[in-house]
Amino acid sequence: MLRLDKFLSDAGLASRRELKELLKAGAVTLNGKPVTDGAVKLDPDVDQICFRGTEVEPPRRVVLLLHKPTGYVTSTEDPRDRTVMELIPAAFLRQKVVPVGRLDKETEGLLLLTNDGELAHRLISPKHGVEKRYYARHAGTATAEDVAAFAEGLTLRDGTLCRPAVLRPIGPGESEITVTEGKYHQVRRMMAARGMPVDYLRREQEGPLRLDGLPVGQVRELSAAEIDALCLPSTKEGGTA
Ligand code: URA
């Protein structure tokens, strides 16, 4: 059982102090009856709580998979550009999801959002070695030497050292790149370091998750089984980074 005022503030409705006023004003109902006492106990799985007539959802872990279009920045707000948050339905925004890591404005593809900070950290931290696979169109054609340089660990033009990565040439001007970290503009800078600037980049996979035909701009919520699979230790666990 949970106090009503705690439930409402955890749901992001208002601060505890503001809630006092809202409760006094009769804005909240519990199982259809106005309730003014924030100390009342409730069971979020059983009781129905409404705020100004709209049901308040209990906070729960949410993980979303967005097929990010180009032209959107990975940020919760931005003074100039459209943000990925504009593509997220209001019900999920109320659950306070935020992007996990970042895709550049001009990069398309799989972007996760969650309200679970621990899971987000796990997915981003190079320590856990979660693989991110990208499809790139680029100048030139990747050679066996490029593949070897990626496997060894590239040094970028500014001297930054990258962890070993997988470059898989697909054909002239097309490659797949798999990395286990997320440095700023990493894939573009890796390819540029080998003289193959990228003009189109799409993230296709993160850990066990793939885009799997999800249309550009669309979002879907992961199932409990998919979230469990994301939380499993990866083969890279225990790395040294
Ligand atoms: N690497 C990049 O260069 N850009 C991205 O958005 C993601 C990885």
CSV table of C-alpha atoms in Angstrom, one decimal, residues 1-228:
chain,number,residue,atom,x,y,z
A,1,MET,CA,0.0,0.0,0.0
A,2,LEU,CA,1.2,3.5,-0.9
A,3,ARG,CA,0.3,7.0,0.3
A,4,LEU,CA,-1.8,8.9,-2.3
A,5,ASP,CA,0.4,12.0,-2.2
A,6,LYS,CA,3.5,9.8,-2.9
A,7,PHE,CA,1.8,8.0,-5.7
A,8,LEU,CA,0.8,11.3,-7.3
A,9,SER,CA,4.2,12.9,-7.0
A,10,ASP,CA,6.0,9.8,-8.3
A,11,ALA,CA,3.6,10.0,-11.3
A,12,GLY,CA,5.1,13.4,-12.0
A,13,LEU,CA,1.8,15.3,-11.4
A,14,ALA,CA,3.1,18.0,-9.1
A,15,SER,CA,5.3,18.5,-6.1
A,16,ARG,CA,4.0,17.3,-2.7
A,17,ARG,CA,3.3,20.9,-1.7
A,18,GLU,CA,1.3,21.7,-4.9
A,19,LEU,CA,-0.6,18.4,-4.5
A,20,LYS,CA,-1.9,19.6,-1.1
A,21,GLU,CA,-3.7,22.5,-2.9
A,22,LEU,CA,-4.9,20.3,-5.8
A,23,LEU,CA,-6.3,17.8,-3.3
A,24,LYS,CA,-8.0,20.5,-1.3
A,25,ALA,CA,-9.6,21.8,-4.6
A,26,GLY,CA,-11.1,18.3,-5.3
A,27,ALA,CA,-9.0,17.6,-8.4
A,28,VAL,CA,-8.3,14.0,-7.4
A,29,THR,CA,-10.7,11.1,-7.1
A,30,LEU,CA,-10.0,7.6,-5.7
A,31,ASN,CA,-12.3,5.0,-7.1
A,32,GLY,CA,-14.7,7.7,-8.3
A,33,LYS,CA,-14.9,9.7,-5.1
A,34,PRO,CA,-13.1,13.0,-4.4
A,35,VAL,CA,-10.3,12.6,-1.9
A,36,THR,CA,-8.7,15.5,-0.1
A,37,ASP,CA,-6.3,13.7,2.3
A,38,GLY,CA,-2.9,12.9,0.8
A,39,ALA,CA,-2.2,10.4,3.5
A,40,VAL,CA,-4.9,8.0,2.3
A,41,LYS,CA,-3.4,4.6,1.4
A,42,LEU,CA,-4.0,2.9,-1.9
A,43,ASP,CA,-3.0,-0.1,-4.0
A,44,PRO,CA,-1.9,1.2,-7.5
A,45,ASP,CA,-2.7,-2.2,-9.0
A,46,VAL,CA,-6.3,-2.2,-7.7
A,47,ASP,CA,-7.4,1.3,-7.1
A,48,GLN,CA,-8.3,3.8,-9.8
A,49,ILE,CA,-6.9,7.3,-9.3
A,50,CYS,CA,-8.0,10.2,-11.5
A,51,PHE,CA,-6.7,13.7,-11.8
A,52,ARG,CA,-9.2,16.2,-13.2
A,53,GLY,CA,-11.1,13.2,-14.7
A,54,THR,CA,-8.1,11.5,-16.3
A,55,GLU,CA,-6.7,8.2,-14.9
A,56,VAL,CA,-3.2,8.5,-13.5
A,57,GLU,CA,-1.0,5.6,-14.5
A,58,PRO,CA,1.3,4.2,-11.9
A,59,PRO,CA,5.0,4.7,-12.7
A,60,ARG,CA,6.4,1.6,-14.4
A,61,ARG,CA,9.6,0.7,-16.3
A,62,VAL,CA,9.2,1.7,-19.9
A,63,VAL,CA,11.7,1.0,-22.7
A,64,LEU,CA,10.9,2.3,-26.2
A,65,LEU,CA,12.4,1.6,-29.6
A,66,LEU,CA,12.2,4.5,-32.0
A,67,HIS,CA,13.2,4.5,-35.6
A,68,LYS,CA,14.7,7.9,-35.6
A,69,PRO,CA,14.4,9.9,-38.8
A,70,THR,CA,17.1,12.3,-40.0
A,71,GLY,CA,16.7,16.0,-39.0
A,72,TYR,CA,15.8,15.4,-35.3
A,73,VAL,CA,18.3,15.9,-32.5
A,74,THR,CA,18.7,13.4,-29.7
A,75,SER,CA,17.9,15.7,-26.9
A,76,THR,CA,15.0,16.4,-24.5
A,77,GLU,CA,14.9,20.1,-25.6
A,78,ASP,CA,16.6,22.3,-28.2
A,79,PRO,CA,16.2,26.0,-29.0
A,80,ARG,CA,16.5,25.4,-32.8
A,81,ASP,CA,15.9,21.9,-33.9
A,82,ARG,CA,13.1,19.4,-33.6
A,83,THR,CA,13.9,16.8,-30.9
A,84,VAL,CA,13.2,13.0,-30.9
A,85,MET,CA,10.9,13.7,-28.0
A,86,GLU,CA,8.4,15.2,-30.5
A,87,LEU,CA,8.0,11.7,-31.9
A,88,ILE,CA,7.1,10.1,-28.6
A,89,PRO,CA,3.4,9.7,-27.6
A,90,ALA,CA,2.3,11.8,-24.6
A,91,ALA,CA,1.5,8.7,-22.5
A,92,PHE,CA,5.2,7.7,-22.6
A,93,LEU,CA,6.4,11.3,-22.0
A,94,ARG,CA,4.4,11.2,-18.8
A,95,GLN,CA,6.4,8.1,-17.8
A,96,LYS,CA,9.5,10.4,-18.1
A,97,VAL,CA,11.4,8.5,-20.8
A,98,VAL,CA,14.7,10.0,-22.1
A,99,PRO,CA,17.0,8.9,-24.9
A,100,VAL,CA,19.7,6.2,-24.2
A,101,GLY,CA,22.9,7.6,-25.7
A,102,ARG,CA,22.7,9.6,-28.9
A,103,LEU,CA,22.3,9.5,-32.6
A,104,ASP,CA,23.5,12.5,-34.6
A,105,LYS,CA,20.9,14.8,-36.2
A,106,GLU,CA,21.7,13.4,-39.6
A,107,THR,CA,21.8,9.7,-38.5
A,108,GLU,CA,18.8,7.5,-38.8
A,109,GLY,CA,17.8,4.3,-37.1
A,110,LEU,CA,17.4,2.5,-33.8
A,111,LEU,CA,17.2,4.7,-30.7
A,112,LEU,CA,16.1,3.5,-27.3
A,113,LEU,CA,14.4,5.6,-24.7
A,114,THR,CA,13.7,4.6,-21.1
A,115,ASN,CA,12.9,5.9,-17.7
A,116,ASP,CA,15.2,3.3,-16.1
A,117,GLY,CA,18.5,5.1,-15.4
A,118,GLU,CA,20.3,1.9,-14.5
A,119,LEU,CA,19.4,0.2,-17.7
A,120,ALA,CA,20.4,3.3,-19.7
A,121,HIS,CA,23.8,3.3,-18.0
A,122,ARG,CA,24.3,-0.3,-18.7
A,123,LEU,CA,23.6,0.1,-22.4
A,124,ILE,CA,25.8,3.1,-22.8
A,125,SER,CA,28.8,2.1,-20.7
A,126,PRO,CA,31.7,0.7,-22.8
A,127,LYS,CA,32.3,-1.6,-19.8
A,128,HIS,CA,29.4,-3.7,-20.8
A,129,GLY,CA,30.4,-3.9,-24.5
A,130,VAL,CA,26.9,-3.7,-25.9
A,131,GLU,CA,27.2,-4.0,-29.7
A,132,LYS,CA,25.8,-1.3,-32.0
A,133,ARG,CA,25.6,-2.2,-35.6
A,134,TYR,CA,25.4,0.5,-38.3
A,135,TYR,CA,24.8,0.5,-42.1
A,136,ALA,CA,26.8,3.2,-43.9
A,137,ARG,CA,27.0,4.6,-47.4
A,138,HIS,CA,30.4,6.2,-47.9
A,139,ALA,CA,33.0,7.3,-50.4
A,140,GLY,CA,35.4,4.6,-51.7
A,141,THR,CA,35.3,0.9,-51.0
A,142,ALA,CA,36.4,-0.7,-47.8
A,143,THR,CA,39.5,-3.0,-48.2
A,144,ALA,CA,41.0,-5.8,-46.2
A,145,GLU,CA,43.4,-3.3,-44.7
A,146,ASP,CA,40.5,-1.2,-43.5
A,147,VAL,CA,38.9,-4.2,-41.9
A,148,ALA,CA,42.2,-5.1,-40.2
A,149,ALA,CA,42.6,-1.5,-39.0
A,150,PHE,CA,39.1,-1.5,-37.4
A,151,ALA,CA,39.8,-4.9,-35.8
A,152,GLU,CA,43.0,-3.6,-34.3
A,153,GLY,CA,41.5,-0.4,-32.9
A,154,LEU,CA,41.6,2.8,-34.9
A,155,THR,CA,43.2,6.0,-34.0
A,156,LEU,CA,41.0,8.9,-35.1
A,157,ARG,CA,42.4,12.1,-36.7
A,158,ASP,CA,42.5,13.9,-33.4
A,159,GLY,CA,44.4,11.1,-31.7
A,160,THR,CA,41.4,9.4,-30.0
A,161,LEU,CA,41.9,5.7,-29.6
A,162,CYS,CA,38.9,3.5,-30.5
A,163,ARG,CA,38.2,0.0,-29.2
A,164,PRO,CA,38.5,-2.8,-31.7
A,165,ALA,CA,35.4,-2.8,-34.0
A,166,VAL,CA,34.1,-4.8,-36.9
A,167,LEU,CA,34.0,-3.4,-40.4
A,168,ARG,CA,32.2,-5.6,-43.0
A,169,PRO,CA,32.4,-4.3,-46.6
A,170,ILE,CA,29.1,-5.0,-48.4
A,171,GLY,CA,30.0,-3.6,-51.8
A,172,PRO,CA,31.3,-0.4,-53.4
A,173,GLY,CA,30.6,2.5,-51.0
A,174,GLU,CA,28.6,0.4,-48.6
A,175,SER,CA,29.6,-1.2,-45.3
A,176,GLU,CA,28.4,-2.4,-41.9
A,177,ILE,CA,30.2,-1.3,-38.8
A,178,THR,CA,29.8,-2.7,-35.3
A,179,VAL,CA,31.1,-0.8,-32.3
A,180,THR,CA,30.9,-1.3,-28.6
A,181,GLU,CA,31.2,2.3,-27.5
A,182,GLY,CA,29.6,5.6,-28.4
A,183,LYS,CA,32.1,8.4,-28.8
A,184,TYR,CA,31.0,11.6,-30.5
A,185,HIS,CA,30.3,11.0,-34.2
A,186,GLN,CA,32.2,7.8,-33.8
A,187,VAL,CA,31.4,5.8,-36.9
A,188,ARG,CA,31.6,8.9,-39.2
A,189,ARG,CA,35.0,9.7,-37.7
A,190,MET,CA,36.2,6.1,-37.9
A,191,MET,CA,35.3,5.9,-41.6
A,192,ALA,CA,36.8,9.4,-42.2
A,193,ALA,CA,40.1,8.3,-40.6
A,194,ARG,CA,40.3,5.6,-43.3
A,195,GLY,CA,39.5,8.1,-46.1
A,196,MET,CA,35.8,6.9,-46.5
A,197,PRO,CA,33.6,9.8,-45.4
A,198,VAL,CA,30.0,8.7,-44.7
A,199,ASP,CA,27.0,10.4,-46.4
A,200,TYR,CA,24.3,8.1,-45.0
A,201,LEU,CA,24.3,6.3,-41.6
A,202,ARG,CA,21.6,4.1,-40.0
A,203,ARG,CA,21.8,2.2,-36.7
A,204,GLU,CA,20.3,-1.2,-37.4
A,205,GLN,CA,20.9,-3.1,-34.1
A,206,GLU,CA,21.7,-2.5,-30.5
A,207,GLY,CA,22.4,-5.6,-28.4
A,208,PRO,CA,19.7,-8.1,-29.4
A,209,LEU,CA,17.3,-5.4,-30.7
A,210,ARG,CA,16.8,-4.7,-34.4
A,211,LEU,CA,14.7,-2.2,-36.4
A,212,ASP,CA,12.9,-5.2,-37.9
A,213,GLY,CA,10.8,-3.2,-40.4
A,214,LEU,CA,9.6,-0.6,-37.9
A,215,PRO,CA,8.8,2.4,-40.2
A,216,VAL,CA,10.9,5.6,-39.9
A,217,GLY,CA,9.4,7.9,-37.3
A,218,GLN,CA,7.5,5.1,-35.5
A,219,VAL,CA,8.0,4.0,-31.9
A,220,ARG,CA,7.1,0.8,-30.1
A,221,GLU,CA,7.3,-0.3,-26.5
A,222,LEU,CA,9.5,-3.3,-25.7
A,223,SER,CA,7.9,-6.3,-24.1
A,224,ALA,CA,9.1,-7.7,-20.7
A,225,ALA,CA,10.9,-10.5,-22.5
A,226,GLU,CA,12.8,-8.0,-24.8
A,227,ILE,CA,13.8,-5.9,-21.7
A,228,ASP,CA,15.0,-9.1,-20.0
